[in-house]
Short mmCIF file of C-alpha atoms in Angstrom, two decimals:
data_model
loop_
_atom_site.label_atom_id
_atom_site.label_comp_id
_atom_site.label_asym_id
_atom_site.label_seq_id
_atom_site.Cartn_x
_atom_site.Cartn_y
_atom_site.Cartn_z
CA MET D 1 0.29 -0.13 0.15
CA ASN D 2 1.20 3.35 -0.77
CA LYS D 3 2.17 5.84 1.93
CA ARG D 4 -0.03 8.55 2.11
CA ARG D 5 1.44 12.25 2.62
CA PHE D 6 0.29 15.92 2.91
CA ILE D 7 -0.85 16.33 -0.78
CA PRO D 8 -0.08 20.00 -0.58
CA ALA D 9 3.40 18.95 0.17
CA GLU D 10 3.19 16.62 -2.71
CA LEU D 11 2.41 18.98 -5.28
CA PHE D 12 5.12 21.50 -4.10
CA GLU D 13 7.91 19.07 -4.29
CA ASN D 14 6.81 18.01 -7.62
CA ARG D 15 6.18 21.32 -9.03
CA LYS D 16 8.90 21.43 -11.78
CA ILE D 17 7.43 18.19 -13.15
CA ALA D 18 3.61 19.53 -13.11
CA PHE D 19 4.58 22.23 -14.61
CA THR D 20 6.12 20.37 -17.29
CA LEU D 21 3.38 18.07 -17.79
CA ALA D 22 0.63 20.94 -17.48
CA LYS D 23 2.52 22.48 -20.43
CA ASN D 24 2.62 19.43 -22.22
CA ASP D 25 -0.75 18.69 -21.90
CA PHE D 26 -1.86 22.07 -23.18
CA ARG D 27 0.01 21.75 -26.24
CA THR D 28 -0.92 18.13 -27.10
CA LYS D 29 -5.10 19.11 -26.68
CA TYR D 30 -4.67 20.93 -29.78
CA ALA D 31 -1.95 19.13 -31.65
CA GLY D 32 -3.24 18.32 -35.34
CA SER D 33 -5.56 21.37 -35.96
CA TYR D 34 -4.59 24.16 -38.19
CA LEU D 35 -5.26 27.03 -35.53
CA GLY D 36 -3.61 24.82 -32.70
CA MET D 37 -3.94 26.26 -29.51
CA VAL D 38 -5.77 29.47 -30.90
CA TRP D 39 -8.44 27.24 -30.38
CA ALA D 40 -8.24 27.46 -26.40
CA PHE D 41 -8.97 31.13 -26.97
CA ILE D 42 -11.65 31.18 -29.57
CA GLN D 43 -14.43 29.42 -27.87
CA PRO D 44 -14.24 31.73 -24.67
CA ILE D 45 -14.44 34.56 -26.76
CA VAL D 46 -17.44 33.41 -29.05
CA THR D 47 -19.12 32.64 -25.92
CA ILE D 48 -18.33 35.58 -24.53
CA LEU D 49 -19.65 37.31 -27.84
CA VAL D 50 -23.34 35.62 -28.02
CA TYR D 51 -24.01 36.52 -24.14
CA TRP D 52 -23.23 39.75 -24.89
CA PHE D 53 -25.34 39.98 -27.87
CA ILE D 54 -28.20 38.20 -26.32
CA PHE D 55 -28.59 39.81 -23.34
CA THR D 56 -27.55 43.48 -24.43
CA VAL D 57 -29.22 43.41 -27.78
CA GLY D 58 -31.95 40.89 -27.39
CA PHE D 59 -32.99 41.60 -23.48
CA ARG D 60 -31.22 45.24 -23.39
CA GLN D 61 -29.92 44.08 -20.08
CA ASN D 62 -27.49 47.17 -20.16
CA GLU D 63 -30.33 49.55 -19.53
CA ASN D 64 -29.40 51.71 -16.09
CA GLN D 65 -26.23 50.03 -15.61
CA GLU D 66 -23.27 52.01 -14.08
CA TYR D 67 -20.94 50.40 -16.31
CA PRO D 68 -21.18 48.19 -20.12
CA PHE D 69 -23.02 44.94 -19.45
CA VAL D 70 -20.18 43.45 -21.21
CA LEU D 71 -17.94 44.39 -18.62
CA PHE D 72 -20.30 42.43 -16.06
CA ILE D 73 -20.32 39.47 -18.14
CA VAL D 74 -16.45 39.07 -19.16
CA VAL D 75 -15.16 39.90 -15.49
CA GLY D 76 -17.84 37.41 -13.93
CA ILE D 77 -17.37 34.44 -16.42
CA VAL D 78 -13.34 34.62 -16.62
CA PRO D 79 -13.07 32.83 -13.13
CA TRP D 80 -16.06 30.35 -14.72
CA PHE D 81 -13.88 29.45 -17.66
CA PHE D 82 -11.38 28.48 -15.09
CA PHE D 83 -13.35 26.59 -13.10
CA ALA D 84 -15.14 24.82 -16.29
CA GLU D 85 -12.04 23.84 -17.80
CA ALA D 86 -10.43 22.44 -14.78
CA MET D 87 -13.57 20.39 -13.49
CA ASN D 88 -13.93 19.06 -17.31
CA GLY D 89 -10.12 18.28 -17.36
CA GLY D 90 -9.57 17.09 -13.93
CA THR D 91 -12.09 14.66 -13.31
CA GLY D 92 -10.86 12.81 -16.66
CA ALA D 93 -7.05 13.56 -15.67
CA LEU D 94 -6.51 9.67 -14.36
CA ILE D 95 -7.86 8.18 -17.23
CA ASP D 96 -5.92 10.90 -19.59
CA TYR D 97 -2.95 9.70 -17.99
CA ASP D 98 -3.66 5.85 -17.28
CA TYR D 99 -0.02 4.88 -18.58
CA LEU D 100 1.53 7.04 -15.34
CA VAL D 101 -0.99 5.62 -13.36
CA LYS D 102 -0.04 1.85 -13.96
CA LYS D 103 3.61 2.99 -13.10
CA VAL D 104 5.02 2.02 -9.56
CA MET D 105 7.00 4.77 -9.51
CA PHE D 106 5.16 7.91 -10.33
CA ASN D 107 3.32 9.61 -7.94
CA ILE D 108 -0.27 10.04 -9.21
CA ASP D 109 -1.12 12.22 -6.51
CA ILE D 110 0.04 15.43 -8.87
CA LEU D 111 -2.05 14.11 -12.12
CA PRO D 112 -5.23 16.26 -10.95
CA PHE D 113 -3.10 19.45 -10.29
CA VAL D 114 -1.68 18.91 -13.74
CA LYS D 115 -4.91 19.49 -15.45
CA VAL D 116 -5.67 22.63 -13.15
CA LEU D 117 -2.47 23.72 -13.64
CA SER D 118 -3.09 23.28 -17.53
CA ALA D 119 -6.40 25.29 -17.08
CA LEU D 120 -4.58 28.38 -15.75
CA PHE D 121 -2.55 29.26 -18.73
CA VAL D 122 -5.66 30.08 -20.53
CA HIS D 123 -7.06 31.40 -17.56
CA SER D 124 -3.99 33.99 -17.10
CA PHE D 125 -4.70 35.32 -20.70
CA PHE D 126 -8.23 35.98 -20.17
CA ILE D 127 -7.44 37.65 -16.84
CA ILE D 128 -5.02 40.17 -18.76
CA PHE D 129 -7.91 40.23 -21.27
CA SER D 130 -10.33 41.52 -19.10
CA ILE D 131 -8.10 43.83 -17.45
CA ILE D 132 -7.46 45.43 -20.66
CA LEU D 133 -11.16 45.65 -21.87
CA CYS D 134 -12.03 47.44 -18.59
CA ILE D 135 -9.20 49.90 -19.29
CA CYS D 136 -10.63 50.44 -23.27
CA MET D 137 -13.93 51.26 -22.13
CA GLY D 138 -12.95 54.18 -19.42
CA PHE D 139 -12.95 51.58 -16.22
CA ALA D 140 -8.93 51.33 -15.29
CA PRO D 141 -8.29 48.86 -12.43
CA THR D 142 -7.69 50.68 -8.99
CA LEU D 143 -5.97 49.19 -6.19
CA TYR D 144 -8.97 46.94 -5.56
CA ALA D 145 -7.87 45.00 -8.46
CA LEU D 146 -4.93 43.23 -6.15
CA GLN D 147 -7.84 41.46 -4.80
CA LEU D 148 -7.54 39.21 -8.12
CA ILE D 149 -4.77 37.62 -6.64
CA TYR D 150 -6.54 36.48 -3.82
CA TYR D 151 -9.56 35.05 -5.46
CA ILE D 152 -7.54 33.24 -8.37
CA PHE D 153 -5.96 31.79 -5.31
CA CYS D 154 -9.44 30.68 -3.91
CA ASN D 155 -10.68 29.31 -7.25
CA ILE D 156 -7.55 27.04 -7.02
CA VAL D 157 -8.32 25.78 -4.33
CA PHE D 158 -11.75 24.92 -4.59
CA THR D 159 -11.34 23.78 -8.12
CA LEU D 160 -8.55 21.33 -6.87
CA GLY D 161 -10.05 19.75 -3.72
CA LEU D 162 -13.61 18.73 -6.33
CA VAL D 163 -11.04 17.36 -9.01
CA TYR D 164 -9.47 15.17 -6.73
CA LEU D 165 -13.03 13.90 -5.76
CA THR D 166 -14.10 13.77 -9.16
CA ALA D 167 -11.05 12.30 -10.30
CA ALA D 168 -10.72 9.30 -8.40
CA ILE D 169 -14.81 8.74 -8.59
CA ASN D 170 -14.55 9.00 -12.37
CA VAL D 171 -12.08 6.02 -12.52
CA PHE D 172 -14.97 3.76 -11.50
CA LEU D 173 -17.75 5.89 -12.79
CA ARG D 174 -17.24 7.10 -16.38
CA ASP D 175 -20.49 8.56 -16.56
CA LEU D 176 -19.69 11.24 -13.83
CA THR D 177 -18.08 13.17 -16.98
CA GLN D 178 -20.62 13.78 -18.63
CA PHE D 179 -22.72 14.49 -15.65
CA ILE D 180 -20.26 17.32 -14.06
CA SER D 181 -20.67 18.93 -17.93
CA ILE D 182 -24.34 18.64 -17.91
CA PHE D 183 -25.64 19.18 -14.49
CA VAL D 184 -22.97 21.07 -12.73
CA LEU D 185 -21.36 23.29 -15.54
CA GLN D 186 -24.39 24.28 -17.78
CA ILE D 187 -26.95 24.36 -14.81
CA GLY D 188 -23.93 26.44 -12.87
CA VAL D 189 -23.47 28.81 -14.77
CA TRP D 190 -26.83 30.37 -14.45
CA ILE D 191 -27.24 29.83 -10.84
CA THR D 192 -23.78 31.23 -9.92
CA PRO D 193 -24.96 33.72 -11.44
CA ILE D 194 -22.89 35.02 -14.06
CA MET D 195 -25.43 36.58 -16.80
CA TRP D 196 -27.26 38.43 -14.02
CA ASP D 197 -26.90 40.67 -11.37
CA ALA D 198 -28.33 38.68 -8.31
CA GLU D 199 -27.83 41.55 -5.72
CA LYS D 200 -30.22 43.70 -7.80
CA ARG D 201 -32.85 41.03 -8.77
CA LEU D 202 -32.72 38.96 -5.60
CA GLY D 203 -34.25 39.62 -2.05
CA PRO D 204 -32.13 39.32 0.91
CA LYS D 205 -33.38 35.90 1.62
CA LEU D 206 -32.86 34.07 -1.74
CA LEU D 207 -29.92 35.89 -2.29
CA THR D 208 -28.59 34.35 0.81
CA VAL D 209 -29.38 31.06 -0.75
CA PHE D 210 -27.50 31.88 -3.79
CA LYS D 211 -24.51 33.06 -1.74
CA LEU D 212 -24.15 29.40 -0.51
CA ASN D 213 -22.32 28.43 -3.68
CA PRO D 214 -18.86 29.00 -3.14
CA MET D 215 -18.28 30.14 -6.68
CA PHE D 216 -20.47 33.02 -6.26
CA TYR D 217 -17.94 34.30 -4.02
CA ILE D 218 -15.14 33.84 -6.45
CA VAL D 219 -17.38 35.40 -9.37
CA ASN D 220 -18.60 37.99 -7.12
CA GLY D 221 -15.10 38.30 -5.90
CA PHE D 222 -13.67 39.48 -9.59
CA ARG D 223 -16.67 42.14 -9.96
CA ASP D 224 -15.75 43.76 -6.49
CA SER D 225 -12.00 43.50 -7.59
CA MET D 226 -13.01 45.30 -11.12
CA LEU D 227 -16.21 46.69 -11.12
CA TYR D 228 -17.80 47.16 -7.59
CA LYS D 229 -14.61 48.42 -5.85
CA ARG D 230 -14.86 46.75 -2.51
CA TRP D 231 -12.87 44.94 -0.07
CA PHE D 232 -13.55 41.26 0.39
CA TRP D 233 -13.58 42.10 4.35
CA GLU D 234 -16.03 45.08 3.99
CA GLY D 235 -19.63 44.62 5.65
CA THR D 236 -20.55 41.11 6.05
CA GLY D 237 -18.11 40.23 3.02
CA ILE D 238 -16.19 38.97 5.95
CA TRP D 239 -18.68 36.25 7.20
CA TRP D 240 -18.89 35.01 3.75
CA THR D 241 -14.94 34.94 3.34
CA LEU D 242 -15.17 33.02 6.67
CA TYR D 243 -17.85 30.59 5.32
CA PHE D 244 -16.16 29.92 1.82
CA TRP D 245 -12.84 28.91 3.27
CA ILE D 246 -14.68 26.57 5.82
CA VAL D 247 -16.61 24.71 2.75
CA THR D 248 -13.37 25.12 0.67
CA ILE D 249 -11.16 23.53 3.34
CA PHE D 250 -13.62 20.83 3.79
CA VAL D 251 -14.11 20.15 0.45
CA PHE D 252 -10.20 20.10 -0.20
CA TRP D 253 -10.07 17.63 2.82
CA PHE D 254 -12.77 15.37 1.38
CA GLY D 255 -11.48 15.38 -1.65
CA VAL D 256 -7.94 14.40 -0.96
CA HIS D 257 -8.95 11.66 1.48
CA ILE D 258 -11.39 9.97 -0.99
CA PHE D 259 -8.44 10.22 -3.88
CA ASN D 260 -6.11 8.44 -1.27
CA LYS D 261 -8.85 5.74 -0.26
CA LEU D 262 -9.31 4.76 -3.75
CA LYS D 263 -5.81 5.13 -4.99
CA GLU D 264 -4.34 1.77 -4.55
CA TYR D 265 -7.16 0.54 -6.82
CA PHE D 266 -6.76 2.74 -9.78
CA ALA D 267 -4.57 0.76 -11.70
CA ASP D 268 -6.27 -2.51 -11.22
CA VAL D 269 -9.82 -0.84 -12.86
CA LEU D 270 -7.73 1.37 -15.67
#
């Protein structure tokens, strides 16, 4: 039986090989296509344009907004793109790298992290893209934008905890990938919420229910940093920060716990 070690320590010790695998994963994902890695950026940009057209032109969502609605969409959807990409890729990490799982000497603990790190490459581009867009539209970043570093870290830790859980279960239940894609990501993008302003459209009680979703904290945090100009500890924000980290630490612990419990069987099933 493999000796269990503290996962964050494993990730730090193996950070170089994880980074190398993440770069290769990012490159090979689009190998063979004419546009190559450009596809990693085309799909999210097209998605943003479609949502912008539907809500701004179709539903005229931009009326009575203190900032262009396209900024509201872009700033909110950027962390969701990372979450969705990391969840999709991370859930299938052990299956994608089954040849490494079967190697006795390879540390498979880093494989879910490799997929999350791979998603972070595109995420970095879209963060820069959103900042440039804000500047071009007259909403230059202020000191509040420094919080983006904090919220990026929040997103990585929360997503990584979920990925350890889903990657482990997916080895035994392959339908989990489809379930996450349909019921978690497609529905989640609407209930987070990203395409509409929950703080303006929901009553206090219902808003509290929506805020129980940890991704609400992250998405709203990006908007606090770029649009609303609020610190994460202001007002009731400190209590939602405490709630987020309690949930995230539990999710990370539980995901790693299940991963460690099941990993001795991975090679046999794959």
